[in-house]
Coordinates of C-alpha atoms in Angstrom, one line a residue:
Chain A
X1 CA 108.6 140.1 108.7
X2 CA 112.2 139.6 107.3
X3 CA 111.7 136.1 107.6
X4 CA 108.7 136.3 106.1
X5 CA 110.0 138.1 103.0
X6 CA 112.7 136.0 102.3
X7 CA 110.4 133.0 102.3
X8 CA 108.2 134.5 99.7
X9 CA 110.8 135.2 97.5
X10 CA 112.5 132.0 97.6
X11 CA 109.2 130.5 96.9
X12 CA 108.4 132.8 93.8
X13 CA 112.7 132.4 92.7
X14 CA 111.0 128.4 93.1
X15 CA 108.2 128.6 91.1
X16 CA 110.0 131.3 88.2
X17 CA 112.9 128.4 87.7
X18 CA 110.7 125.4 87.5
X19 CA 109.5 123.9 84.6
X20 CA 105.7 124.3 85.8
X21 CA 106.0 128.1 84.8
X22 CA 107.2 127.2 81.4
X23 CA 105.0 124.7 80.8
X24 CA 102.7 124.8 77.7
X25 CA 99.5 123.0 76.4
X26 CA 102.0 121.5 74.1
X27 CA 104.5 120.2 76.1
X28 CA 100.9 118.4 78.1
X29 CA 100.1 117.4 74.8
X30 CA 103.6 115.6 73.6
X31 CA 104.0 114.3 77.4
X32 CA 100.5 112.8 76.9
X33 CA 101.6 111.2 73.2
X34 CA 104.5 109.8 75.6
X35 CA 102.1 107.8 78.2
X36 CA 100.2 106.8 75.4
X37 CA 103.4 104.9 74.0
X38 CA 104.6 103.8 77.4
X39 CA 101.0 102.0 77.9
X40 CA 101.3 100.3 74.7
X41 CA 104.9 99.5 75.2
X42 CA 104.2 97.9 78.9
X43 CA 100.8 97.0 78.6
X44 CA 100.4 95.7 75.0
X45 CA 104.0 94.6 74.5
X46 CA 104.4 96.3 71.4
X47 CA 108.0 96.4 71.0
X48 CA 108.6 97.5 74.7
X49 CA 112.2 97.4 74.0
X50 CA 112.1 100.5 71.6
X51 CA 109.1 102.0 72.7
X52 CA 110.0 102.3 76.1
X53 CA 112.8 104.5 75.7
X54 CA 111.1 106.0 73.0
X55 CA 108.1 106.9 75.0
X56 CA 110.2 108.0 77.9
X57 CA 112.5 110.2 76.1
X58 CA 109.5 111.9 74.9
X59 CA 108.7 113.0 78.2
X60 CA 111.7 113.9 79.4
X61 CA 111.8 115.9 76.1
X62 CA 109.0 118.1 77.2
X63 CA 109.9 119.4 80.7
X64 CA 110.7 123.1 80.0
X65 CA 114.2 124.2 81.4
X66 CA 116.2 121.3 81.8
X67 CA 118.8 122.3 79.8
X68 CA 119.8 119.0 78.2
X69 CA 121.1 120.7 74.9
X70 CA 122.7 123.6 76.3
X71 CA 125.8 122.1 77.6
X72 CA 127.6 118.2 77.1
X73 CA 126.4 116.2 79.3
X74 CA 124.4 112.7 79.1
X75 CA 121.8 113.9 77.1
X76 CA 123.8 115.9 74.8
X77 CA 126.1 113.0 74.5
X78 CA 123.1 111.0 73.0
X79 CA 122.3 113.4 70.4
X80 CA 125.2 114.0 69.4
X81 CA 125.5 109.7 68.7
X82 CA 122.5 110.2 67.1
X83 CA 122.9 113.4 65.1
X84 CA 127.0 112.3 64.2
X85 CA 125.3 108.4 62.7
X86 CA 127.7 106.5 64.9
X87 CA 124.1 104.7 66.6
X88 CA 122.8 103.9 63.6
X89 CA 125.9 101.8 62.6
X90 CA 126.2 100.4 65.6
X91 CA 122.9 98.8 65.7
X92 CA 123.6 97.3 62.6
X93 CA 126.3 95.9 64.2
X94 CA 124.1 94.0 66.6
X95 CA 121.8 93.1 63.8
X96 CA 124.2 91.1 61.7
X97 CA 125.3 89.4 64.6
X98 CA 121.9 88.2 65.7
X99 CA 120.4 87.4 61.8
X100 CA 121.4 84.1 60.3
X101 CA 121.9 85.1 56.8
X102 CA 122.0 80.8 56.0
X103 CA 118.0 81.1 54.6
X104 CA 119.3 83.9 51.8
X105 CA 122.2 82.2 51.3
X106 CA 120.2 78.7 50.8
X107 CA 117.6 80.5 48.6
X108 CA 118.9 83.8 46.9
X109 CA 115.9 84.2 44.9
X110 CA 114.3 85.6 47.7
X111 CA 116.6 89.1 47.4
X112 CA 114.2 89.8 45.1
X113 CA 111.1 90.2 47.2
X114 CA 113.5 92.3 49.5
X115 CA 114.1 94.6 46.1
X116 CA 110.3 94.6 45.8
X117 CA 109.2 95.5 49.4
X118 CA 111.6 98.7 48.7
X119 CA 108.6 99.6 46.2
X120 CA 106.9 101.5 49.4
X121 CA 109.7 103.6 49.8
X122 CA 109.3 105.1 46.3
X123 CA 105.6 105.1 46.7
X124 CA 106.2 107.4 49.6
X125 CA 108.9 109.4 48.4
X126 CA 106.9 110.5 45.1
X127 CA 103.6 111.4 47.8
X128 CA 106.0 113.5 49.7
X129 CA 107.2 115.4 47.0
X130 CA 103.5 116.0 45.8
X131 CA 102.4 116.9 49.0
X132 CA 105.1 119.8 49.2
X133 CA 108.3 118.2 50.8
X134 CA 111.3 119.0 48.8
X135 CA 113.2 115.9 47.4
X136 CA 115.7 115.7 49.9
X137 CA 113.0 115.6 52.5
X138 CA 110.7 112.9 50.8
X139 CA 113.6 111.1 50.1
X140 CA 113.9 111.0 54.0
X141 CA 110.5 110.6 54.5
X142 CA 110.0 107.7 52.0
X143 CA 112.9 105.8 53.8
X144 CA 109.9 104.5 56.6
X145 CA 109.0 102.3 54.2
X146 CA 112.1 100.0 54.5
X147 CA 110.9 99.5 58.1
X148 CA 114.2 100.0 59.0
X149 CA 114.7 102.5 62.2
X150 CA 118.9 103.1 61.8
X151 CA 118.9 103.2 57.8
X152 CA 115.8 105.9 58.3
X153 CA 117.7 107.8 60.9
X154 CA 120.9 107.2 59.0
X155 CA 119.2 109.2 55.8
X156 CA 117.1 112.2 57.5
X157 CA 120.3 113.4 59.4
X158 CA 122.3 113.3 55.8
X159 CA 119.3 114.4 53.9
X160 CA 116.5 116.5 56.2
X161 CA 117.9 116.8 59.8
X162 CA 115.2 119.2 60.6
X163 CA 112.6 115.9 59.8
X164 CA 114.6 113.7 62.4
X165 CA 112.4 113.6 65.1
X166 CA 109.2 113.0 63.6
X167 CA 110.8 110.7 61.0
X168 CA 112.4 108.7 63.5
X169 CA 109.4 108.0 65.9
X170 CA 107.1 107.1 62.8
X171 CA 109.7 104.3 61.5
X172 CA 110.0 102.9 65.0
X173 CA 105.9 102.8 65.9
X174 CA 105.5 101.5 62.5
X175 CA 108.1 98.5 62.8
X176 CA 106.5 97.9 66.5
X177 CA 103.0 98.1 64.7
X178 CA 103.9 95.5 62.3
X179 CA 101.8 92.6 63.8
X180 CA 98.6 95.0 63.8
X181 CA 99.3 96.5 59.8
X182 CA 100.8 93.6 58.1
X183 CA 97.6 91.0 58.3
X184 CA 94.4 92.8 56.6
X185 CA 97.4 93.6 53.5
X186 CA 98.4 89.8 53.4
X187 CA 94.7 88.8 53.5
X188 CA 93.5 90.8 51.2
X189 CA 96.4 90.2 48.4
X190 CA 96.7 86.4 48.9
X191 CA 94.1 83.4 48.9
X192 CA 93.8 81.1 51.5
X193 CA 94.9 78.5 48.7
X194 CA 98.1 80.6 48.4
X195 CA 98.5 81.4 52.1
X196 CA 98.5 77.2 52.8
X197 CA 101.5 76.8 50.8
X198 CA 104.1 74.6 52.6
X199 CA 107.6 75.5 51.5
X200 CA 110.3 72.8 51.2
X201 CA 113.1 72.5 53.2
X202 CA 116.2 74.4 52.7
X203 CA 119.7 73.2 51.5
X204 CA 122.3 73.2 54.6
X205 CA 124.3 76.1 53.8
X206 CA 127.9 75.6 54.7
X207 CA 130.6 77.5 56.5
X208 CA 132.4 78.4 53.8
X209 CA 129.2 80.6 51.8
X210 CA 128.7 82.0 55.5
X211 CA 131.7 82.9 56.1
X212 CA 132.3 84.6 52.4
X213 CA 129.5 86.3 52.0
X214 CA 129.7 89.2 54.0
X215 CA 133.3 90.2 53.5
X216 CA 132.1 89.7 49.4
X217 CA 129.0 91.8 49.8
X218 CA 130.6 94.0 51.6
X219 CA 133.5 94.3 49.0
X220 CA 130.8 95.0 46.4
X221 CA 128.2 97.2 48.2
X222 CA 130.6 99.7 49.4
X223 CA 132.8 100.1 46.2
X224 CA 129.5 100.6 44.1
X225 CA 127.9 102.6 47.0
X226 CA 130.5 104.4 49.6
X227 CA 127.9 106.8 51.1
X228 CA 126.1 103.4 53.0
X229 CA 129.4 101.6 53.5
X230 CA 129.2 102.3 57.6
X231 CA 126.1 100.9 57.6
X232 CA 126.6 97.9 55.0
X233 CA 129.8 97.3 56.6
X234 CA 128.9 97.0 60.1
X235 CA 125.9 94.4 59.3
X236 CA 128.7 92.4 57.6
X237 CA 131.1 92.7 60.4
X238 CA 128.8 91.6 62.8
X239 CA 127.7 88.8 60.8
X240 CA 131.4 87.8 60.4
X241 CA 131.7 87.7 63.8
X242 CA 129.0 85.5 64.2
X243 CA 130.0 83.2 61.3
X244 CA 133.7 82.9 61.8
X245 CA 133.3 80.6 64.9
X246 CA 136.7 82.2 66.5
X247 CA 135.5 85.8 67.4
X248 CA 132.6 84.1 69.8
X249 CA 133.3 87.2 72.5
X250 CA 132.9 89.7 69.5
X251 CA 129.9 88.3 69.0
X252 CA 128.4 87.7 72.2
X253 CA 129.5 91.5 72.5
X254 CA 128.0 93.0 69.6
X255 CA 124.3 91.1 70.4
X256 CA 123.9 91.4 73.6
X257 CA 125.7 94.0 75.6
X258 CA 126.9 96.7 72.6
X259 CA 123.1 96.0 71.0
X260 CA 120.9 97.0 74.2
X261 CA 123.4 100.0 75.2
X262 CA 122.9 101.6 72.1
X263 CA 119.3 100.4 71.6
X264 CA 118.8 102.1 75.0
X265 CA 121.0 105.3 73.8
X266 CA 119.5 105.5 70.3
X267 CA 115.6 105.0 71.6
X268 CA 116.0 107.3 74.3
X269 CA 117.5 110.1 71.7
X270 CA 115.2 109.3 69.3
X271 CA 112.5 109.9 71.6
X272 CA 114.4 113.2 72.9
X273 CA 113.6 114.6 69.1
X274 CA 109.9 114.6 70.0
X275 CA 109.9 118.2 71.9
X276 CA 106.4 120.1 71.5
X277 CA 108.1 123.0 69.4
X278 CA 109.1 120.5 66.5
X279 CA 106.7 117.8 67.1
X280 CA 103.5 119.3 66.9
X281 CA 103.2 120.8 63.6
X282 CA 101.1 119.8 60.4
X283 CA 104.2 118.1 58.5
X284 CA 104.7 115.7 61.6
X285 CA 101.0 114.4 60.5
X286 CA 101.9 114.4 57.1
X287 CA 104.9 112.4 57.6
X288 CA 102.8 110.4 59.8
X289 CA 100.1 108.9 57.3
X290 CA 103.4 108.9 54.0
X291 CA 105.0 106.6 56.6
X292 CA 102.1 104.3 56.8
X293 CA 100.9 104.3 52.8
X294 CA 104.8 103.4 52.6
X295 CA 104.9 100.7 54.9
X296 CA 101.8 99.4 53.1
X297 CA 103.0 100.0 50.0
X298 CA 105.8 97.9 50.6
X299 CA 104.1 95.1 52.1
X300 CA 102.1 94.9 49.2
X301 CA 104.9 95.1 46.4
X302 CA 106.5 92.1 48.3
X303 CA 103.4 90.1 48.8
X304 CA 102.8 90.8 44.6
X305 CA 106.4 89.6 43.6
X306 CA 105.7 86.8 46.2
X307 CA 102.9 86.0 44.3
X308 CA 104.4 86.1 40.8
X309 CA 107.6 84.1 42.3
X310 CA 104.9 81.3 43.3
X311 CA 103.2 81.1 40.0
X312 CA 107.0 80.8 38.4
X313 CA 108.2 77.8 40.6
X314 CA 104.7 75.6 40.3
X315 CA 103.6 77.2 44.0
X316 CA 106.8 76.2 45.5
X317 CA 106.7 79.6 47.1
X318 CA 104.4 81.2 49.7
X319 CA 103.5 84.7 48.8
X320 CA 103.2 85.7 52.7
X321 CA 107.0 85.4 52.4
X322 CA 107.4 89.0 50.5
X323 CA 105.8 91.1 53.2
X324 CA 109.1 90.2 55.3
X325 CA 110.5 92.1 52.6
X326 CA 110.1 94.9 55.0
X327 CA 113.1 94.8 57.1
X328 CA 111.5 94.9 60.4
X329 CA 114.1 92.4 61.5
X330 CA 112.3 89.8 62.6
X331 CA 109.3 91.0 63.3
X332 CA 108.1 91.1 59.7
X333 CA 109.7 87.3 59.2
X334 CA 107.1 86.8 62.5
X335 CA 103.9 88.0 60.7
X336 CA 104.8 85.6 57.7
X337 CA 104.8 83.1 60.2
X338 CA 102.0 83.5 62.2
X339 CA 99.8 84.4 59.2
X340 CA 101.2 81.6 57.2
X341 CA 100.3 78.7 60.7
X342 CA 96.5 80.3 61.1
X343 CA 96.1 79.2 57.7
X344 CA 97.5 76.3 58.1
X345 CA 98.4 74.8 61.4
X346 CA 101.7 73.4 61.3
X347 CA 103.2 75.3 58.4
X348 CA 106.7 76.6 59.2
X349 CA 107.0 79.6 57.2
X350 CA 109.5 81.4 59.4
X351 CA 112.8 80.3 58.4
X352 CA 111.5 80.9 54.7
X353 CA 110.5 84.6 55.6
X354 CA 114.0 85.3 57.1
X355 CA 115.8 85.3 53.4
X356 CA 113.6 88.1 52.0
X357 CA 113.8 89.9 56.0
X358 CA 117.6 90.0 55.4
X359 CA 117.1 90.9 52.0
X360 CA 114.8 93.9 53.2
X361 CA 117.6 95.2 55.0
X362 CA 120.3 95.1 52.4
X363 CA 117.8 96.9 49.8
X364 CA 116.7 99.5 52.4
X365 CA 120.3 100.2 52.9
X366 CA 120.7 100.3 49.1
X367 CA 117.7 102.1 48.1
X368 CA 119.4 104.6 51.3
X369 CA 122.8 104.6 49.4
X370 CA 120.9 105.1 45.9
X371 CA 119.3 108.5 47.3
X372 CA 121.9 109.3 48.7
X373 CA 124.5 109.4 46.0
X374 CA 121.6 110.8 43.5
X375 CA 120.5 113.7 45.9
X376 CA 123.3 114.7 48.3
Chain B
X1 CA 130.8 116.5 47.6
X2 CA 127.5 118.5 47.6
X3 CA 126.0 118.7 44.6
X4 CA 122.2 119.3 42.9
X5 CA 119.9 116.7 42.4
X6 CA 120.2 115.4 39.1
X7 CA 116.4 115.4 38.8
X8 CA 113.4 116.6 40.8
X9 CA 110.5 114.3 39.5
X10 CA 109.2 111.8 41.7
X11 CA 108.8 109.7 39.3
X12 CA 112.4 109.6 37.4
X13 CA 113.9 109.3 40.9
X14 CA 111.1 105.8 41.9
X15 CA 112.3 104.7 38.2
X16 CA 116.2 105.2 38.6
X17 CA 116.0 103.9 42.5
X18 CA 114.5 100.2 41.8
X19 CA 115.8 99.8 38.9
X20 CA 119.1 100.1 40.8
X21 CA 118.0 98.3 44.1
X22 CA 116.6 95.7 41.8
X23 CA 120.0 95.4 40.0
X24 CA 122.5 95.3 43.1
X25 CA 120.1 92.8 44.4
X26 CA 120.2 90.4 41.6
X27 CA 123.6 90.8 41.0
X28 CA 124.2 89.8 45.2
X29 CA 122.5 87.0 44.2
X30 CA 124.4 85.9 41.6
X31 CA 127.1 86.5 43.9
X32 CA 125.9 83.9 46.3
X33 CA 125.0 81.0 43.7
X34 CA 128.9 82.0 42.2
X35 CA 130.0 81.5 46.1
X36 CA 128.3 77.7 46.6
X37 CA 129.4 77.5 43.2
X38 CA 133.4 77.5 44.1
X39 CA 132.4 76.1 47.8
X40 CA 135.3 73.5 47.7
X41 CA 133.7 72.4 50.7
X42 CA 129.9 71.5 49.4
X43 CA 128.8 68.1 49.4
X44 CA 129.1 66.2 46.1
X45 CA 125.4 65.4 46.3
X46 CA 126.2 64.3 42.1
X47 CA 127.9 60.9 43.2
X48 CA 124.0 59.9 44.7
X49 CA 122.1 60.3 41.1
X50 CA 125.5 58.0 39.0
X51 CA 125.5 55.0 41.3
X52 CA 123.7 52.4 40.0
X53 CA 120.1 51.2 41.6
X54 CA 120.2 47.8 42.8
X55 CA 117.5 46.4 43.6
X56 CA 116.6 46.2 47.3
X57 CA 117.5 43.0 49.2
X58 CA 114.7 41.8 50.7
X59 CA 114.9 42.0 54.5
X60 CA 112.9 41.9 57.3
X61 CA 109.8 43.5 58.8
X62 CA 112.1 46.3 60.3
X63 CA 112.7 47.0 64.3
X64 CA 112.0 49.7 66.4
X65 CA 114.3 52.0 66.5
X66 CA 116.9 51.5 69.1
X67 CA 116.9 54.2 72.1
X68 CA 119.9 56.2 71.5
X69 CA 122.9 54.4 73.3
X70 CA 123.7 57.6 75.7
X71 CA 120.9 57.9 77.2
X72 CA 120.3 55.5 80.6
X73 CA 117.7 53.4 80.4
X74 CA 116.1 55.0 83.5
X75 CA 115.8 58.6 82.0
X76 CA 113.9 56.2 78.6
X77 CA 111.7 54.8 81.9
X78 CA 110.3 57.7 83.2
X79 CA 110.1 59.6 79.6
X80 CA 108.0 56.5 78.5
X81 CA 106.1 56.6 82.0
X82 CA 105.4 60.4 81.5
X83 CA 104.1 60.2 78.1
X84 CA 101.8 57.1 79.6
X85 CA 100.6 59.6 82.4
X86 CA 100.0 62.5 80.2
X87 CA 97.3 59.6 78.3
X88 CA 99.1 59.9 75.0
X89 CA 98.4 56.6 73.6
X90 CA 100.7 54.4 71.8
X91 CA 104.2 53.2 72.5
X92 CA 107.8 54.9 72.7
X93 CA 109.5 53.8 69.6
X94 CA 112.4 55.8 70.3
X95 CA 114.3 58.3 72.2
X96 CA 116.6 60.7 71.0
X97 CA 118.6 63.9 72.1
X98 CA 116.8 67.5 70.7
X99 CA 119.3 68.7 68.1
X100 CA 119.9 72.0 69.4
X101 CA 118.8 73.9 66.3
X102 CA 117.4 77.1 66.2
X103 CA 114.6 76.8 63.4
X104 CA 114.0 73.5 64.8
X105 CA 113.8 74.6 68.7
X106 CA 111.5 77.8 67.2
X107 CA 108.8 75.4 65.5
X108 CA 108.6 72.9 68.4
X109 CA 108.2 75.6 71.1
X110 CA 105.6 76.6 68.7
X111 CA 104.4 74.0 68.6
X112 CA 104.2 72.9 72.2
X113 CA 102.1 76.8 72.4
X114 CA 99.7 75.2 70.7
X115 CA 98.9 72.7 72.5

């Protein structure tokens, strides 16, 4: 009978400590949301390498009672990379090491359709504020529209930490949704005339303009703009190290091995945020749709500047260019691209695109820095 | 330093935030023309446009391209045999070593895809 007892109680201590006991509709629902973004990270490929994590950190964000937050350990650690912006930098970090900055450098005209594409973000912002948010949060909330994951989690923790999590997940599923929201806004703003455009060749850009440029930009950014000078300086750094052609290791470092651990710590955190409790509310949804009339929004403020740029140079320039003024590194350079070749088989628009790509991530971080120093 | 938002309409703040994106942008690409600019190390492509233009001697129908000189004339064999086999019609005219560039390698590969 004793033995009997003590196995019934063991049992029900069991059951009272799991997580099955604590378990709500909304936790099934968010764990569901999680699968959902696995299958399309495995299955579809869209950007596995950020969706994975993020899908999977979303699940492990929704089993009650694990205690993650309560005391340091691995998952506390994340957060607090995340929460403390010493991911975001990082990843920029990466980023300037993997971007060749040579197609801006060889055609600086095309900053300007990065400026342009930063339109969304404003479009955003100003929805947000109608729809309720306060400034600071539709600053944050406008921010998706740069299509720039570490600049948007960069400005909600400064601005609207509470927003994080669903701020966050809507940059990175719109920048992995780029290929499927780009298209219909480039068909519908360009003609097929415009979209056959082949672009001439670039000029070779030498060492010497690579090699300047980020220690100048940097130089200038961050004096006019402290608040982003992590951020702006780390893109530049990593650039350096790519350019200077005697800090090789540096930059094998920073683009391989530095990039994926911190992809892998900031994805997984990101998708941590994404707990039932401050997930599934009606502002989420909200910030949900502003994210996608922003990322439009942008797309199509690029595509018109592109537009405006081709009718200035004779049609020297492809419009499709300006959607890359997303960030979206490369993915949004990609889209030009592909776009650009079913129009035209053979047309080469990449390279082209990758001047206003960079420039999208230099004006996100500026618009960031702009907001920042006007609403902090 | 914390302070209050200088203004709260949406629309001041989208005027005053690309007017400055736009600015900071143009100005970084002044910055970059000013850096090719003083590039001491540029090509003078000038020097091309003030010689004088002779007029062409006249020469012969010209050759086929020579196969590049480090490559063994086996490896040009069985490229040229391959291309034969693959029922591309035509001759090899040439045979040179892929440039390893990036954009290049990218629009080949894309290319090949196609295919």
């Amino acid at each position: 009978m004793e033995l009997i007892n003590a196995f019934v109680v063991s049992l029900q201590s069991v059951w009272f400590d799991s997580g099955f006991s604590a378990f709500t509709a909304g936790n099934g629902i968010m764990i569901a949301v999680g699968l959902v973004l696995l299958y399309l990270a495995i299955v579809k490929e869209f950007e596995p390498l950020l969706l994975g994590p993020i899908a999977f950190g979303c699940i492990l964000a929704n089993f009650p009672r694990t205690g993650f937050f309560d005391e340091m350990g691995l998952m506390m650690a994340i957060h607090y990379g995340i929460a403390n912006e010493i991911f975001p930098p990082l990843i920029f970090l990466g980023i300037g090491a993997m971007t060749d900055f040579g197609p801006l450098l060889a055609r600086p005209a095309t900053l300007l359709l990065g400026a342009a594409a930063q339109f969304g973000v404003f479009i955003s912002l100003a929805g947000a504020m109608i729809l309720g948010f306060d400034v600071k949060e539709a600053a944050a909330i406008g921010i998706i529209g740069g299509a720039d994951g570490p600049t948007a989690i960069y400005l909600s923790i400064k601005l609207a930490p509470h927003l994080l999590g669903a701020i966050a997940v809507a940059a990175y599923s719109y920048m992995s949704l780029v290929p499927l929201i780009q298209p219909p806004v480039m068909k519908l703003l360009t003609t097929q005339k415009e979209r056959e455009i082949s672009m001439e060749q670039l000029r070779p850009v030498t060492k010497f303009e690579r090699v300047v440029f980020p220690i100048v930009a940097t130089i200038f950014i961050s004096l006019l703009l402290p608040p982003i000078a992590a951020l702006l300086g780390c893109l530049m750094l990593g650039n350096l190290f790519r350019e200077s052609g005697v800090t090789d290791r540096l930059s094998d470092t920073a683009q391989n091995s530095l990039c994926n651990i911190v992809t892998i710590f900031l994805a997984t955190g990101t998708g941590m945020t994404m707990n039932a409790e401050s997930f599934l509310v009606k502002e989420t949804l909200l910030i949900i749709c502003l994210g996608l009339v922003a990322f439009i929004g942008g797309t199509a403020a690029g595509l018109i500047l592109g537009k405006i740029m081709c009718r200035v140079t004779g049609g020297k320039i492809n419009p499709l260019i300006g959607s890359a003024g997303v960030s979206a590194v490369p993915m949004a350079a990609r889209v030009s691209q592909l776009v650009g070749s079913r129009a035209k088989p053979g047309n080469y628009l990449l390279m082209h695109a990758m001047g206003p790509n960079v420039a999208g991530v230099i004006g996100t971080a500026v618009a960031a820095g702009t907001m920042l120093a006007m609403l902090k | 330093m914390e302070h209050q938002p200088v203004t709260t309409n949406p629309f001041i703040i989208m005027l005053i935030n690309m007017t400055v994106v736009f600015i900071v942008l143009f100005v970084l690409m002044y910055v970059i023309k000013l850096i090719h600019y003083v590039d001491p190390t540029k090509p003078k492509e000038e020097t091309k446009e003030v010689a004088p233009v002779k007029a062409a001697p006249t020469v012969a129908p010209a050759e086929p391209e020579p196969a590049f000189s480090g490559i063994p004339d086996e490896t040009i064999a069985v490229i040229a045999a391959a291309v034969a086999a693959a029922g591309i019609s035509g001759e090899v005219r040439a045979v040179r070593p892929i440039n390893r560039n990036g954009w290049k390698s990218s629009g080949r590969m894309q290319g090949i895809e196609r295919m």
